[in-house]
């Protein structure tokens, strides 16, 4: 698990790398005089940068990094992110267990399963992460936690909505 400073530095490094990649594509499209594709790309990239900014500003950079690594590495085309409020620093054990859960979920997504996801971080009275599969199969029922992990984190699966809510506080 990263400490707060390391997680913040890694998020900044990721942002810098992504931003430079975007600029390279913009420069290439501009050189080729592909103005229509350029404008569509700029709109797409603007939304991705806004989502990254919302995530980075969630309050706990370690949480932001876990979410980024689980959902943003690769494509963000089929992901809608909402962040409400500022999270306090979250317990290390909770973050480690959350990371384990999300990596299992991500492994299923990386097996070529096409899904559209809504990811919501809510720092309200009961801080939580909510993931809903808008399009695609239910992937939550195969998440396996050890007995020890189940004592650290609580979650609820709503099969009808294809949604999981994970308590973070």
PDB file of C-alpha atoms in Angstrom:
ATOM      1  CA  UNK A   1       0.000   0.000   0.000  1.00  0.00           C
ATOM      2  CA  UNK A   2       1.301   3.448  -0.908  1.00  0.00           C
ATOM      3  CA  UNK A   3       1.630   6.161   1.696  1.00  0.00           C
ATOM      4  CA  UNK A   4      -0.205   9.438   1.066  1.00  0.00           C
ATOM      5  CA  UNK A   5       2.801  11.309  -0.371  1.00  0.00           C
ATOM      6  CA  UNK A   6       3.805   8.451  -2.675  1.00  0.00           C
ATOM      7  CA  UNK A   7       0.238   8.078  -3.933  1.00  0.00           C
ATOM      8  CA  UNK A   8       0.005  11.814  -4.619  1.00  0.00           C
ATOM      9  CA  UNK A   9       3.306  11.788  -6.523  1.00  0.00           C
ATOM     10  CA  UNK A  10       2.214   8.768  -8.554  1.00  0.00           C
ATOM     11  CA  UNK A  11      -1.104  10.453  -9.441  1.00  0.00           C
ATOM     12  CA  UNK A  12       0.792  13.574 -10.591  1.00  0.00           C
ATOM     13  CA  UNK A  13       3.146  11.437 -12.654  1.00  0.00           C
ATOM     14  CA  UNK A  14       0.221   9.631 -14.283  1.00  0.00           C
ATOM     15  CA  UNK A  15      -1.506  12.937 -15.021  1.00  0.00           C
ATOM     16  CA  UNK A  16       1.645  14.397 -16.591  1.00  0.00           C
ATOM     17  CA  UNK A  17       2.151  11.286 -18.736  1.00  0.00           C
ATOM     18  CA  UNK A  18      -1.489  11.198 -19.890  1.00  0.00           C
ATOM     19  CA  UNK A  19      -1.521  14.928 -20.648  1.00  0.00           C
ATOM     20  CA  UNK A  20       1.620  14.656 -22.795  1.00  0.00           C
ATOM     21  CA  UNK A  21       0.072  11.724 -24.684  1.00  0.00           C
ATOM     22  CA  UNK A  22      -3.019  13.831 -25.382  1.00  0.00           C
ATOM     23  CA  UNK A  23      -0.864  16.692 -26.666  1.00  0.00           C
ATOM     24  CA  UNK A  24       0.989  14.357 -29.036  1.00  0.00           C
ATOM     25  CA  UNK A  25      -2.270  13.144 -30.572  1.00  0.00           C
ATOM     26  CA  UNK A  26      -3.575  16.726 -30.862  1.00  0.00           C
ATOM     27  CA  UNK A  27      -0.347  17.801 -32.583  1.00  0.00           C
ATOM     28  CA  UNK A  28      -0.540  14.860 -34.993  1.00  0.00           C
ATOM     29  CA  UNK A  29      -4.159  15.533 -35.929  1.00  0.00           C
ATOM     30  CA  UNK A  30      -3.402  19.240 -36.369  1.00  0.00           C
ATOM     31  CA  UNK A  31      -0.409  18.494 -38.628  1.00  0.00           C
ATOM     32  CA  UNK A  32      -2.569  16.213 -40.752  1.00  0.00           C
ATOM     33  CA  UNK A  33      -5.233  18.956 -40.893  1.00  0.00           C
ATOM     34  CA  UNK A  34      -7.898  16.555 -39.532  1.00  0.00           C
ATOM     35  CA  UNK A  35      -9.944  19.303 -37.888  1.00  0.00           C
ATOM     36  CA  UNK A  36     -13.155  17.292 -37.484  1.00  0.00           C
ATOM     37  CA  UNK A  37     -11.368  14.383 -35.784  1.00  0.00           C
ATOM     38  CA  UNK A  38      -9.314  16.880 -33.775  1.00  0.00           C
ATOM     39  CA  UNK A  39     -12.407  18.556 -32.324  1.00  0.00           C
ATOM     40  CA  UNK A  40     -14.014  15.203 -31.444  1.00  0.00           C
ATOM     41  CA  UNK A  41     -10.772  14.096 -29.787  1.00  0.00           C
ATOM     42  CA  UNK A  42     -10.503  17.330 -27.795  1.00  0.00           C
ATOM     43  CA  UNK A  43     -14.075  16.851 -26.480  1.00  0.00           C
ATOM     44  CA  UNK A  44     -13.312  13.250 -25.478  1.00  0.00           C
ATOM     45  CA  UNK A  45     -10.026  14.188 -23.814  1.00  0.00           C
ATOM     46  CA  UNK A  46     -11.649  17.113 -21.985  1.00  0.00           C
ATOM     47  CA  UNK A  47     -14.123  14.719 -20.348  1.00  0.00           C
ATOM     48  CA  UNK A  48     -11.332  12.305 -19.407  1.00  0.00           C
ATOM     49  CA  UNK A  49      -9.275  15.124 -17.862  1.00  0.00           C
ATOM     50  CA  UNK A  50     -12.331  16.314 -15.895  1.00  0.00           C
ATOM     51  CA  UNK A  51     -12.959  12.774 -14.604  1.00  0.00           C
ATOM     52  CA  UNK A  52      -9.309  12.420 -13.601  1.00  0.00           C
ATOM     53  CA  UNK A  53      -9.475  15.779 -11.803  1.00  0.00           C
ATOM     54  CA  UNK A  54     -12.597  14.738  -9.881  1.00  0.00           C
ATOM     55  CA  UNK A  55     -10.911  11.507  -8.879  1.00  0.00           C
ATOM     56  CA  UNK A  56      -7.631  13.171  -7.865  1.00  0.00           C
ATOM     57  CA  UNK A  57      -9.567  15.643  -5.709  1.00  0.00           C
ATOM     58  CA  UNK A  58     -11.442  12.983  -3.697  1.00  0.00           C
ATOM     59  CA  UNK A  59      -9.482  13.740  -0.510  1.00  0.00           C
ATOM     60  CA  UNK A  60      -7.409  10.554  -0.111  1.00  0.00           C
ATOM     61  CA  UNK A  61      -4.822  10.158  -2.892  1.00  0.00           C
ATOM     62  CA  UNK A  62      -4.387   6.460  -2.012  1.00  0.00           C
ATOM     63  CA  UNK A  63      -8.083   5.866  -2.714  1.00  0.00           C
ATOM     64  CA  UNK A  64      -7.797   7.856  -5.955  1.00  0.00           C
ATOM     65  CA  UNK A  65      -4.835   5.739  -7.047  1.00  0.00           C
ATOM     66  CA  UNK A  66      -6.654   2.462  -6.301  1.00  0.00           C
ATOM     67  CA  UNK A  67      -9.693   3.605  -8.304  1.00  0.00           C
ATOM     68  CA  UNK A  68      -7.465   4.816 -11.139  1.00  0.00           C
ATOM     69  CA  UNK A  69      -5.542   1.548 -11.306  1.00  0.00           C
ATOM     70  CA  UNK A  70      -8.760  -0.491 -11.244  1.00  0.00           C
ATOM     71  CA  UNK A  71     -10.764   1.466 -13.813  1.00  0.00           C
ATOM     72  CA  UNK A  72      -8.785   4.103 -15.679  1.00  0.00           C
ATOM     73  CA  UNK A  73      -5.753   2.171 -16.879  1.00  0.00           C
ATOM     74  CA  UNK A  74      -6.704   1.218 -20.375  1.00  0.00           C
ATOM     75  CA  UNK A  75      -9.886   2.814 -21.639  1.00  0.00           C
ATOM     76  CA  UNK A  76     -12.241   5.204 -19.896  1.00  0.00           C
ATOM     77  CA  UNK A  77     -14.718   5.339 -22.766  1.00  0.00           C
ATOM     78  CA  UNK A  78     -17.262   3.189 -20.940  1.00  0.00           C
ATOM     79  CA  UNK A  79     -16.937   4.724 -17.499  1.00  0.00           C
ATOM     80  CA  UNK A  80     -18.923   7.451 -15.801  1.00  0.00           C
ATOM     81  CA  UNK A  81     -17.399   8.746 -12.565  1.00  0.00           C
ATOM     82  CA  UNK A  82     -19.027  10.806  -9.819  1.00  0.00           C
ATOM     83  CA  UNK A  83     -17.243  12.069  -6.719  1.00  0.00           C
ATOM     84  CA  UNK A  84     -19.275  13.665  -3.922  1.00  0.00           C
ATOM     85  CA  UNK A  85     -17.456  15.306  -1.031  1.00  0.00           C
ATOM     86  CA  UNK A  86     -13.945  14.966   0.342  1.00  0.00           C
ATOM     87  CA  UNK A  87     -12.939  11.671   1.895  1.00  0.00           C
ATOM     88  CA  UNK A  88     -10.925  11.620   5.085  1.00  0.00           C
ATOM     89  CA  UNK A  89      -7.848   9.403   5.047  1.00  0.00           C
ATOM     90  CA  UNK A  90      -9.128   5.842   4.901  1.00  0.00           C
ATOM     91  CA  UNK A  91      -7.803   2.984   7.058  1.00  0.00           C
ATOM     92  CA  UNK A  92      -4.915   1.091   5.393  1.00  0.00           C
ATOM     93  CA  UNK A  93      -6.587  -2.311   5.877  1.00  0.00           C
ATOM     94  CA  UNK A  94      -9.786  -1.072   4.232  1.00  0.00           C
ATOM     95  CA  UNK A  95      -7.793   0.279   1.272  1.00  0.00           C
ATOM     96  CA  UNK A  96      -5.842  -2.985   0.904  1.00  0.00           C
ATOM     97  CA  UNK A  97      -9.050  -5.034   0.914  1.00  0.00           C
ATOM     98  CA  UNK A  98     -10.731  -2.624  -1.508  1.00  0.00           C
ATOM     99  CA  UNK A  99      -7.728  -2.925  -3.814  1.00  0.00           C
ATOM    100  CA  UNK A 100      -8.006  -6.728  -3.710  1.00  0.00           C
ATOM    101  CA  UNK A 101     -11.726  -6.597  -4.545  1.00  0.00           C
ATOM    102  CA  UNK A 102     -11.280  -4.145  -7.408  1.00  0.00           C
ATOM    103  CA  UNK A 103      -8.377  -6.071  -8.918  1.00  0.00           C
ATOM    104  CA  UNK A 104     -10.576  -9.196  -9.040  1.00  0.00           C
ATOM    105  CA  UNK A 105     -13.278  -7.155 -10.742  1.00  0.00           C
ATOM    106  CA  UNK A 106     -10.751  -5.606 -13.133  1.00  0.00           C
ATOM    107  CA  UNK A 107      -9.395  -9.051 -14.070  1.00  0.00           C
ATOM    108  CA  UNK A 108     -12.869 -10.026 -15.217  1.00  0.00           C
ATOM    109  CA  UNK A 109     -13.233  -6.795 -17.205  1.00  0.00           C
ATOM    110  CA  UNK A 110      -9.858  -7.318 -18.873  1.00  0.00           C
ATOM    111  CA  UNK A 111     -10.995 -10.728 -20.142  1.00  0.00           C
ATOM    112  CA  UNK A 112     -12.729  -8.966 -23.020  1.00  0.00           C
ATOM    113  CA  UNK A 113     -16.075  -8.441 -21.310  1.00  0.00           C
ATOM    114  CA  UNK A 114     -17.668  -5.284 -22.688  1.00  0.00           C
ATOM    115  CA  UNK A 115     -19.310  -3.253 -19.940  1.00  0.00           C
ATOM    116  CA  UNK A 116     -20.434   0.276 -19.261  1.00  0.00           C
ATOM    117  CA  UNK A 117     -19.838   1.257 -15.642  1.00  0.00           C
ATOM    118  CA  UNK A 118     -21.032   3.997 -13.318  1.00  0.00           C
ATOM    119  CA  UNK A 119     -18.549   4.519 -10.472  1.00  0.00           C
ATOM    120  CA  UNK A 120     -19.582   6.766  -7.599  1.00  0.00           C
ATOM    121  CA  UNK A 121     -17.522   7.851  -4.588  1.00  0.00           C
ATOM    122  CA  UNK A 122     -19.678   9.355  -1.857  1.00  0.00           C
ATOM    123  CA  UNK A 123     -18.007  10.889   1.212  1.00  0.00           C
ATOM    124  CA  UNK A 124     -21.288  11.611   2.988  1.00  0.00           C
ATOM    125  CA  UNK A 125     -22.387  10.272   6.382  1.00  0.00           C
ATOM    126  CA  UNK A 126     -21.501   6.735   5.341  1.00  0.00           C
ATOM    127  CA  UNK A 127     -18.545   6.979   2.949  1.00  0.00           C
ATOM    128  CA  UNK A 128     -18.821   4.407   0.187  1.00  0.00           C
ATOM    129  CA  UNK A 129     -17.853   3.359  -3.302  1.00  0.00           C
ATOM    130  CA  UNK A 130     -20.730   2.303  -5.534  1.00  0.00           C
ATOM    131  CA  UNK A 131     -20.166   0.513  -8.835  1.00  0.00           C
ATOM    132  CA  UNK A 132     -23.058  -0.178 -11.176  1.00  0.00           C
ATOM    133  CA  UNK A 133     -22.867  -2.165 -14.391  1.00  0.00           C
ATOM    134  CA  UNK A 134     -25.097  -0.219 -16.763  1.00  0.00           C
ATOM    135  CA  UNK A 135     -24.444  -2.555 -19.700  1.00  0.00           C
ATOM    136  CA  UNK A 136     -22.860  -5.986 -19.493  1.00  0.00           C
ATOM    137  CA  UNK A 137     -22.997  -9.076 -17.281  1.00  0.00           C
ATOM    138  CA  UNK A 138     -23.049  -9.052 -13.480  1.00  0.00           C
ATOM    139  CA  UNK A 139     -19.434  -9.529 -12.419  1.00  0.00           C
ATOM    140  CA  UNK A 140     -19.790  -8.974  -8.670  1.00  0.00           C
ATOM    141  CA  UNK A 141     -20.991 -12.397  -7.580  1.00  0.00           C
ATOM    142  CA  UNK A 142     -17.595 -13.952  -8.332  1.00  0.00           C
ATOM    143  CA  UNK A 143     -15.633 -11.576  -6.056  1.00  0.00           C
ATOM    144  CA  UNK A 144     -14.086 -13.697  -3.312  1.00  0.00           C
ATOM    145  CA  UNK A 145     -12.809 -12.307  -0.015  1.00  0.00           C
ATOM    146  CA  UNK A 146     -10.940 -14.221   2.642  1.00  0.00           C
ATOM    147  CA  UNK A 147     -12.486 -14.519   6.101  1.00  0.00           C
ATOM    148  CA  UNK A 148     -10.013 -11.923   7.355  1.00  0.00           C
ATOM    149  CA  UNK A 149     -10.892  -9.492   4.548  1.00  0.00           C
ATOM    150  CA  UNK A 150     -14.620  -9.931   5.210  1.00  0.00           C
ATOM    151  CA  UNK A 151     -13.987  -8.705   8.745  1.00  0.00           C
ATOM    152  CA  UNK A 152     -12.326  -5.536   7.442  1.00  0.00           C
ATOM    153  CA  UNK A 153     -14.735  -4.318   4.793  1.00  0.00           C
ATOM    154  CA  UNK A 154     -18.473  -4.577   4.331  1.00  0.00           C
ATOM    155  CA  UNK A 155     -20.285  -4.561   1.038  1.00  0.00           C
ATOM    156  CA  UNK A 156     -23.717  -5.201  -0.350  1.00  0.00           C
ATOM    157  CA  UNK A 157     -24.570  -6.579  -3.780  1.00  0.00           C
ATOM    158  CA  UNK A 158     -27.860  -5.623  -5.398  1.00  0.00           C
ATOM    159  CA  UNK A 159     -28.252  -8.223  -8.153  1.00  0.00           C
ATOM    160  CA  UNK A 160     -31.378  -6.587  -9.593  1.00  0.00           C
ATOM    161  CA  UNK A 161     -29.486  -3.339 -10.240  1.00  0.00           C
ATOM    162  CA  UNK A 162     -26.142  -5.081 -10.982  1.00  0.00           C
ATOM    163  CA  UNK A 163     -24.622  -2.846  -8.324  1.00  0.00           C
ATOM    164  CA  UNK A 164     -22.201  -3.213  -5.428  1.00  0.00           C
ATOM    165  CA  UNK A 165     -21.864  -0.748  -2.559  1.00  0.00           C
ATOM    166  CA  UNK A 166     -18.638  -0.943  -0.561  1.00  0.00           C
ATOM    167  CA  UNK A 167     -18.409   0.826   2.812  1.00  0.00           C
ATOM    168  CA  UNK A 168     -15.250   2.924   3.182  1.00  0.00           C
ATOM    169  CA  UNK A 169     -15.651   4.252   6.685  1.00  0.00           C
TER     170      UNK A 169
END
